[in-house]
Amino acid sequence: MRWKSDRYSGWGRALVAEGDLARPERISSLKDLPPTPAIGARRSYGDACLNSDGRAIDMTRLDRIISFDPETGRAEVEAGMPIGELARLFAPRGWIPAVMPGTGFATVGGCIAMDVHGKNHHNAGSFGAHVTAIRMIHAGKAKTVTPKNNPGLFRATLGGLGQTGLILSATLQLAPCPGLSMKVRESRAGDLDEHLALLEASQAPYTVGWLDATARGATLGRGIVEEADHSLDPAPKEGRSKSVPVDAPRFTLSKPVVKAFNARYFARIPESGRTRVRSIADFFFPLDRVQDWNKLYGKRGFHQFQCVLPHSETATLRGMVQTIAESGLASPLAVLKRLGPERAGLMSFPMEGVTLAVDFPNRDKATALIRDLGQRTAAAGGRVYLAKDSLADGDMIRAMYPDHAKWVETARKADPDRQLETDLVRRLNLRSA
Amino acid sequence: MQETWIILGATSSMARALSRKLAEDGHAVFLAGRDMDDLRRQAADCTARGASLAEAVKFDARAPESFAPILDRLADQEGMLNAAVFVGSMPDQADIDADPALVDGTITDSFTGPARFLQMLAPLMEQRGGGTVVGVGSVAGDRGRLGNYVYGSAKAGFHTYLSGLRNRLTRAGGHVVTVKPGFTDTAMTWGIEGMFLVAPPEKVAADILRAVEKKKNVIYTPFFWRYIMTIIRSIPEPIFKKLSI
């Protein structure tokens, strides 16, 4: 396997690694390889997908379907398979990944390593809940791990940041997909209370709130709640995907621009709400239509802060939204979502409550703000999402993840010499109890 | 209409991209190469994507005895037969300089092996009155250069062969597309210095299918390589021989 010296980063582009990357195209190339961290499409924002001054294996070319049973909706796919490809290929045959993150470019291996959640977490649980088997190289041997034959390793691998071994392929139980489109109901939420009430009351399988993180005063926390279900209506034609060719200048996402954009985005939806039919890709992966949209933040990149707070911590959430709005640093990308209690892995992010995600350009003020938000999350008994993090403190993170010690033990057995560590794992010292 | 495609050198990433698109259109694909384990995985992928038939078959450009069984399998299929040839090998020119015997293998893999196979397939295509051959050459075949002139000359030979085969098959209702890819993002180019404007294999595959549909004769992919190569071909030999590009 040839190694390429490269500078690479996660989706946020604020943290950069220099190291050697290989990109095998055949599973057999992985034989006799010393333990090496694997990376996917690098859609995690911070440094979870980086290994500075070391090696990493880019799995994106190991992206084949190994088997698919149209009767049961079970599919085994290689780790590099993008989740959006599965939706594109199987939706016409009545099946769709049961949980899909906000980008279709994320790979199945990455979705497992982060135990990602989707717009349906409150009733479908996290990605790992629909994984029935993982084929991985564990402690030097290729093996198939299931919840039955090795529950400890299985749970440590879901959300396990790649620290328990190299994921080769996984078997997924897909969910029935009755049609090729989504019926989406969009409603205005005038303030935070209304926003949370709409999320809480929603009976739809898929629910997500867009948050206007610039709104203050009486409109603090306002936004649009989208509720969706599968539909048999014909899907509208998808527009051509566009791309951002160069790094945008700094004013692109400056305060007045974002404020004006958000006001228009909010006003688009009539006061009485509206219902639209959208394609599956357009509903689940709206941002994927703009390739390399991360360049909009300029060459310094950006951070995303994502936390989950228990339902009882509405006051904390309100305080956070207020601080963010007053800072004038937020971008249009801000999301509120309800999460259910289900978490498939020992290091999985979800907990029952409300999750808040906000993008910030990489500036000193924003990094200070994100650190502050992290501390408030910790104090409120919440949790910060490792797929997005690039700034948190290790002690704080370890305290947020109740099964951390158990996970450390399983990871230690799998990789005693810590050869699978990534920049994120080292920065947060996650492999130490 | 469902057709049958034989893909030589099917483990390459360009071939993988093409086989997937053919599979999604419901065609039958025979995936030929040496790494049977990998080809079987690829066949499973094609089946899951909707191929009416996907089968791994053993093909070694240096072992002509591997050709006849494949042709027998193809003859069993009904309807139009098509072929896409991705085989070729490009050892370092320095390695060839050190061991001139490598010339033979390079030329067999990149030219005479696939040419012999196509020569055996042509009568079958003529009998059925159509079908398309996609021959993947290289921009390296447009002019001999210091860096890879053995590989380049093999591809130049293959281009000329394809041109002649086009002449022949056109008379029987068939067609031949010569494809000259520039730098493509494959295992072959991964980590090699001096790569620029590298195209993803899916883009090359899409260009190939468009060329098949429009019955193009010779395509460069991505298209701008046609202009780059026009410039390179137009450099007078007295100057060119002193350049190292």
Short mmCIF file of C-alpha atoms in Angstrom, two decimals, chain A residues 2-4 21-23 25-28 58 61-66 68 78 81 85 88-90 93, chain B residues 11-13 16 20 24 35 38 41-42 44-45 47-50 185-192 201:
data_model
loop_
_atom_site.label_atom_id
_atom_site.label_comp_id
_atom_site.label_asym_id
_atom_site.label_seq_id
_atom_site.Cartn_x
_atom_site.Cartn_y
_atom_site.Cartn_z
CA ARG A 2 1.37 3.38 -0.94
CA TRP A 3 1.41 6.13 1.69
CA LYS A 4 0.86 9.72 0.73
CA LEU A 21 -2.53 8.44 4.35
CA ALA A 22 -3.21 5.23 2.47
CA ARG A 23 -6.39 4.61 0.53
CA GLU A 25 -9.20 -0.25 -2.85
CA ARG A 26 -9.24 -3.90 -1.83
CA ILE A 27 -9.86 -5.47 1.55
CA SER A 28 -6.84 -7.72 0.98
CA ASP A 58 -8.74 6.36 4.27
CA ARG A 61 -12.70 3.28 -1.52
CA LEU A 62 -13.84 0.24 0.41
CA ASP A 63 -17.43 1.04 -0.38
CA ARG A 64 -19.11 -2.05 -1.73
CA ILE A 65 -22.35 -3.77 -0.93
CA ILE A 66 -21.51 -7.27 0.20
CA PHE A 68 -28.62 -7.23 0.33
CA GLU A 78 -18.09 -2.15 3.48
CA MET A 81 -20.00 3.14 1.90
CA GLU A 85 -25.60 6.12 -1.42
CA ARG A 88 -30.23 6.43 -3.15
CA LEU A 89 -29.79 2.76 -4.06
CA PHE A 90 -32.33 1.15 -1.77
CA ARG A 93 -36.65 -0.90 -3.56
CA THR B 11 -10.65 -4.40 -10.21
CA SER B 12 -9.44 -0.95 -11.26
CA SER B 13 -11.37 1.91 -9.74
CA ARG B 16 -15.51 -0.44 -10.72
CA ARG B 20 -21.68 -0.01 -10.98
CA GLU B 24 -27.72 0.10 -11.83
CA ASP B 35 -7.85 -11.12 -8.13
CA ASP B 38 -11.89 -8.98 -5.11
CA ARG B 41 -16.89 -8.88 -3.97
CA GLN B 42 -17.36 -6.55 -6.90
CA ALA B 44 -21.85 -9.05 -5.24
CA ASP B 45 -21.89 -5.25 -5.22
CA THR B 47 -25.84 -7.76 -8.05
CA ALA B 48 -27.09 -5.69 -5.11
CA ARG B 49 -27.18 -2.63 -7.35
CA GLY B 50 -29.47 -4.30 -9.81
CA ASP B 185 -7.73 9.54 -8.82
CA THR B 186 -6.92 5.84 -8.54
CA ALA B 187 -4.61 3.60 -6.55
CA MET B 188 -2.14 3.98 -9.44
CA THR B 189 -1.82 7.75 -8.96
CA TRP B 190 -2.30 7.91 -5.16
CA GLY B 191 0.61 9.71 -3.57
CA ILE B 192 2.52 10.19 -6.85
CA PRO B 201 -13.15 7.62 -11.46
#
